[in-house]
Amino acid sequence: DAGVIQSPRHEVTEMGQEVTLRCKPISGHDYLFWYRQTMMRGLELLIYFNNNVPIDDSGMPEDRFSAKMPNASFSTLKIQPSEPRDSAVYFCAGGQLSGNTIYFGEGSWLTVV
Amino acid sequence: AQSVTQLDSQVPVFEEAPVELRCNYSSSVSVYLFWYVQYPNQGLQLLLKYLSGSTLVKGINGFEAEFNKSQTSFHLRKPSVHISDTAEYFCAVSVDNAGNMLTFGGGTRLMVKP
């Protein structure tokens, strides 16, 4: 299995631009998570889905952030407009109800200048 | 709600020396415990987990951890570290035994020196 696939791996964008991060989870995983990692705040859960339905988005920092999961094999995290303080590594992760492990992608490294 | 405290943000150690990375948690309900490792520029990878049974858990790469309910701790240990163990280590708890709803600690950077 290819694991959790995220794109882009690295992105540098200007303040005010729209950023879209993409995730392809492992087939069969019914949970999908978006995490953000920064030096200051560590790992934060932004939102998670169960069977493509958003369950808890209380970690989403502001209305500028939105996430969708139109089907079991694809999810996006969008930031519009982006700000320098959004610079971070964004991880997508997935798991199964019957499993005991979350599998992480390699992250999308976002820099907003 | 649950919380996780990793007491050391950085742990420098010489190669082949033993190491212990400390993790304490708080929760009003029973929890399941995990250690993840993050190598530079990579995602997180599961090292080991405690769900039930023996309180001493063995994981990959020679690491082990011991669940201590009375001290609410889950410290990670390795008897002899290698340069390749240099990474960030995260302790996490979940009240879901599927390990899906994880609360992470702040991480401990293990720096192994030759």
Short mmCIF file of C-alpha atoms in Angstrom, two decimals:
data_model
loop_
_atom_site.label_atom_id
_atom_site.label_comp_id
_atom_site.label_asym_id
_atom_site.label_seq_id
_atom_site.Cartn_x
_atom_site.Cartn_y
_atom_site.Cartn_z
CA ASP A 1 0.00 0.00 0.00
CA ALA A 2 1.27 3.48 -0.84
CA GLY A 3 0.28 4.93 2.51
CA VAL A 4 -1.30 8.32 3.05
CA ILE A 5 -0.38 10.58 0.15
CA GLN A 6 -0.27 14.33 0.56
CA SER A 7 0.33 17.07 -1.98
CA PRO A 8 2.00 19.39 -2.40
CA ARG A 9 4.93 18.42 -0.19
CA HIS A 10 6.18 21.99 -0.11
CA GLU A 11 4.45 25.23 -0.97
CA VAL A 12 5.52 28.83 -0.72
CA THR A 13 2.81 31.36 -1.34
CA GLU A 14 2.16 35.04 -0.85
CA MET A 15 -0.11 36.40 1.82
CA GLY A 16 -3.67 36.66 0.60
CA GLN A 17 -3.45 33.78 -1.84
CA GLU A 18 -5.62 30.69 -1.63
CA VAL A 19 -3.89 27.47 -0.60
CA THR A 20 -5.29 24.00 -1.19
CA LEU A 21 -3.71 20.97 0.42
CA ARG A 22 -4.69 17.51 -0.74
CA CYS A 23 -4.80 14.10 0.85
CA LYS A 24 -5.40 10.60 -0.41
CA PRO A 25 -5.96 8.26 2.54
CA ILE A 26 -5.25 4.55 2.70
CA SER A 27 -8.03 2.54 1.14
CA GLY A 28 -10.44 1.19 3.73
CA HIS A 29 -9.71 3.75 6.41
CA ASP A 30 -12.95 5.27 7.63
CA TYR A 31 -11.38 8.07 9.70
CA LEU A 32 -9.43 10.98 8.26
CA PHE A 33 -7.69 13.66 10.28
CA TRP A 34 -6.02 16.96 9.47
CA TYR A 35 -3.31 18.08 11.89
CA ARG A 36 -1.17 21.20 11.96
CA GLN A 37 2.32 21.24 13.43
CA THR A 38 4.18 24.39 14.47
CA MET A 39 7.08 25.05 16.78
CA MET A 40 4.93 27.17 19.04
CA ARG A 41 1.83 25.01 19.33
CA GLY A 42 3.04 21.51 18.50
CA LEU A 43 0.57 19.12 16.90
CA GLU A 44 -3.00 20.35 16.75
CA LEU A 45 -6.01 18.46 15.45
CA LEU A 46 -7.87 20.73 13.05
CA ILE A 47 -10.74 18.53 11.90
CA TYR A 48 -11.63 14.90 11.44
CA PHE A 49 -14.02 12.96 9.25
CA ASN A 50 -15.72 9.63 9.73
CA ASN A 51 -17.02 7.97 6.57
CA ASN A 52 -16.51 11.26 4.71
CA VAL A 53 -18.65 13.23 7.17
CA PRO A 54 -17.02 16.02 9.22
CA ILE A 55 -17.40 15.09 12.88
CA ASP A 56 -15.45 17.71 14.79
CA ASP A 57 -14.05 20.90 13.32
CA SER A 58 -13.54 22.70 16.60
CA GLY A 59 -9.81 22.80 15.97
CA MET A 60 -10.13 24.81 12.77
CA PRO A 61 -8.60 28.14 13.71
CA GLU A 62 -10.78 30.52 11.71
CA ASP A 63 -13.30 30.78 8.93
CA ARG A 64 -10.41 31.15 6.53
CA PHE A 65 -9.89 27.40 6.94
CA SER A 66 -12.20 24.84 5.37
CA ALA A 67 -11.95 21.11 4.74
CA LYS A 68 -13.90 18.75 2.55
CA MET A 69 -14.01 15.05 1.91
CA PRO A 70 -16.10 14.50 -1.21
CA ASN A 71 -15.38 10.76 -1.26
CA ALA A 72 -13.51 8.07 0.64
CA SER A 73 -10.32 8.54 -1.32
CA PHE A 74 -9.81 12.30 -1.27
CA SER A 75 -9.81 15.23 1.09
CA THR A 76 -8.78 18.88 0.85
CA LEU A 77 -7.83 21.52 3.36
CA LYS A 78 -8.19 25.04 2.02
CA ILE A 79 -6.96 28.33 3.44
CA GLN A 80 -8.39 31.47 1.90
CA PRO A 81 -6.92 34.02 2.27
CA SER A 82 -3.63 32.74 3.62
CA GLU A 83 -1.60 34.65 6.23
CA PRO A 84 2.02 34.32 7.38
CA ARG A 85 0.90 32.83 10.70
CA ASP A 86 -0.54 29.89 8.75
CA SER A 87 2.99 28.75 7.96
CA ALA A 88 3.25 25.22 9.33
CA VAL A 89 3.39 21.58 8.41
CA TYR A 90 -0.04 20.16 7.72
CA PHE A 91 -0.48 16.43 8.19
CA CYS A 92 -3.24 14.22 6.93
CA ALA A 93 -3.74 10.96 8.81
CA GLY A 94 -6.15 8.07 8.67
CA GLY A 95 -7.33 5.10 10.65
CA GLN A 96 -9.98 2.45 11.00
CA LEU A 97 -12.66 2.03 13.63
CA SER A 98 -11.45 -1.50 14.15
CA GLY A 99 -7.78 -0.64 14.17
CA ASN A 100 -5.45 0.75 16.79
CA THR A 101 -3.22 2.95 14.74
CA ILE A 102 -3.36 6.24 12.91
CA TYR A 103 -1.20 6.43 9.81
CA PHE A 104 0.28 9.79 8.92
CA GLY A 105 1.23 11.22 5.58
CA GLU A 106 4.57 12.92 5.16
CA GLY A 107 3.07 16.36 5.49
CA SER A 108 2.64 19.48 3.42
CA TRP A 109 5.15 22.18 4.37
CA LEU A 110 3.46 25.54 3.90
CA THR A 111 5.25 28.87 3.99
CA VAL A 112 3.22 32.05 3.59
CA VAL A 113 5.32 35.15 2.94
CA ALA B 1 -10.62 16.06 28.49
CA GLN B 2 -7.21 14.52 28.33
CA SER B 3 -3.79 16.12 28.37
CA VAL B 4 -0.27 14.91 27.85
CA THR B 5 2.90 16.39 29.26
CA GLN B 6 6.32 15.52 27.96
CA LEU B 7 8.62 16.86 30.60
CA ASP B 8 11.72 17.29 28.46
CA SER B 9 11.71 19.26 25.23
CA GLN B 10 15.22 18.05 24.36
CA VAL B 11 17.27 15.09 25.50
CA PRO B 12 20.92 14.93 24.41
CA VAL B 13 22.61 11.58 24.86
CA PHE B 14 25.74 9.84 23.64
CA GLU B 15 25.55 6.91 21.28
CA GLU B 16 25.15 3.51 23.02
CA ALA B 17 23.95 5.15 26.23
CA PRO B 18 20.51 4.36 27.67
CA VAL B 19 17.71 6.89 27.36
CA GLU B 20 14.35 7.56 28.96
CA LEU B 21 11.82 10.00 27.52
CA ARG B 22 9.20 10.96 30.03
CA CYS B 23 5.47 11.22 29.47
CA ASN B 24 2.71 11.96 31.95
CA TYR B 25 -0.97 12.21 31.18
CA SER B 26 -4.18 13.26 32.85
CA SER B 27 -7.63 11.94 32.15
CA SER B 28 -10.86 11.35 34.02
CA VAL B 29 -11.43 8.12 32.11
CA SER B 30 -9.35 5.15 31.07
CA VAL B 31 -6.93 5.91 28.30
CA TYR B 32 -4.90 4.15 25.68
CA LEU B 33 -1.33 5.30 25.21
CA PHE B 34 0.91 5.68 22.21
CA TRP B 35 4.40 6.78 21.28
CA TYR B 36 5.09 8.12 17.81
CA VAL B 37 8.43 9.04 16.25
CA GLN B 38 9.02 11.75 13.67
CA TYR B 39 12.26 11.65 11.72
CA PRO B 40 13.41 14.89 10.07
CA ASN B 41 11.14 16.03 7.26
CA GLN B 42 8.85 13.05 7.64
CA GLY B 43 5.44 12.24 9.08
CA LEU B 44 4.76 10.49 12.36
CA GLN B 45 5.27 6.75 12.68
CA LEU B 46 3.89 4.56 15.45
CA LEU B 47 6.58 3.20 17.79
CA LEU B 48 4.41 1.34 20.25
CA LYS B 49 1.06 1.38 22.00
CA TYR B 50 -0.55 0.27 25.22
CA LEU B 51 -4.15 -0.86 24.97
CA SER B 52 -4.47 -3.43 27.76
CA GLY B 53 -2.68 -6.36 29.37
CA SER B 54 0.99 -6.27 30.25
CA THR B 55 2.09 -2.83 31.32
CA LEU B 56 5.47 -3.26 29.64
CA VAL B 57 5.11 -2.72 25.92
CA LYS B 58 7.79 -3.41 23.36
CA GLY B 59 7.90 -1.52 20.10
CA ILE B 60 10.00 -1.16 17.01
CA ASN B 61 13.69 -0.26 16.91
CA GLY B 62 14.36 -1.65 20.40
CA PHE B 63 12.15 0.82 22.25
CA GLU B 64 9.88 -0.11 25.12
CA ALA B 65 7.53 1.75 27.43
CA GLU B 66 5.91 1.02 30.74
CA PHE B 67 2.41 2.06 31.67
CA ASN B 68 2.15 3.13 35.29
CA LYS B 69 -1.45 3.87 36.19
CA SER B 70 -0.77 5.10 39.71
CA GLN B 71 1.77 7.63 38.44
CA THR B 72 -0.17 8.31 35.23
CA SER B 73 3.01 7.85 33.26
CA PHE B 74 4.10 6.10 30.10
CA HIS B 75 7.85 6.63 29.84
CA LEU B 76 9.74 5.48 26.77
CA ARG B 77 13.09 3.72 27.14
CA LYS B 78 15.88 2.26 25.09
CA PRO B 79 18.91 0.56 26.65
CA SER B 80 21.36 1.64 23.95
CA VAL B 81 20.67 4.36 21.41
CA HIS B 82 22.05 4.81 17.92
CA ILE B 83 22.71 7.92 15.90
CA SER B 84 19.74 6.92 13.74
CA ASP B 85 17.41 7.32 16.73
CA THR B 86 17.82 11.08 16.50
CA ALA B 87 14.25 12.30 15.99
CA GLU B 88 11.26 13.91 17.68
CA TYR B 89 9.21 11.61 19.89
CA PHE B 90 5.57 12.22 20.70
CA CYS B 91 3.52 10.68 23.45
CA ALA B 92 -0.22 10.54 22.83
CA VAL B 93 -3.36 9.39 24.59
CA SER B 94 -6.75 8.33 23.35
CA VAL B 95 -9.97 7.35 25.02
CA ASP B 96 -10.84 5.42 21.90
CA ASN B 97 -9.08 2.06 21.73
CA ALA B 98 -8.95 2.41 18.00
CA GLY B 99 -6.44 5.14 18.68
CA ASN B 100 -8.32 7.48 16.46
CA MET B 101 -8.84 10.45 18.74
CA LEU B 102 -5.30 11.25 19.79
CA THR B 103 -4.16 14.05 22.07
CA PHE B 104 -0.44 14.64 21.61
CA GLY B 105 2.19 15.89 23.97
CA GLY B 106 4.54 18.66 22.95
CA GLY B 107 7.25 16.30 21.79
CA THR B 108 10.78 15.50 22.94
CA ARG B 109 13.72 15.94 20.61
CA LEU B 110 16.22 13.12 21.13
CA MET B 111 19.68 14.11 19.99
CA VAL B 112 22.16 11.25 19.85
CA LYS B 113 25.78 12.33 19.72
CA PRO B 114 28.70 10.21 18.57
#
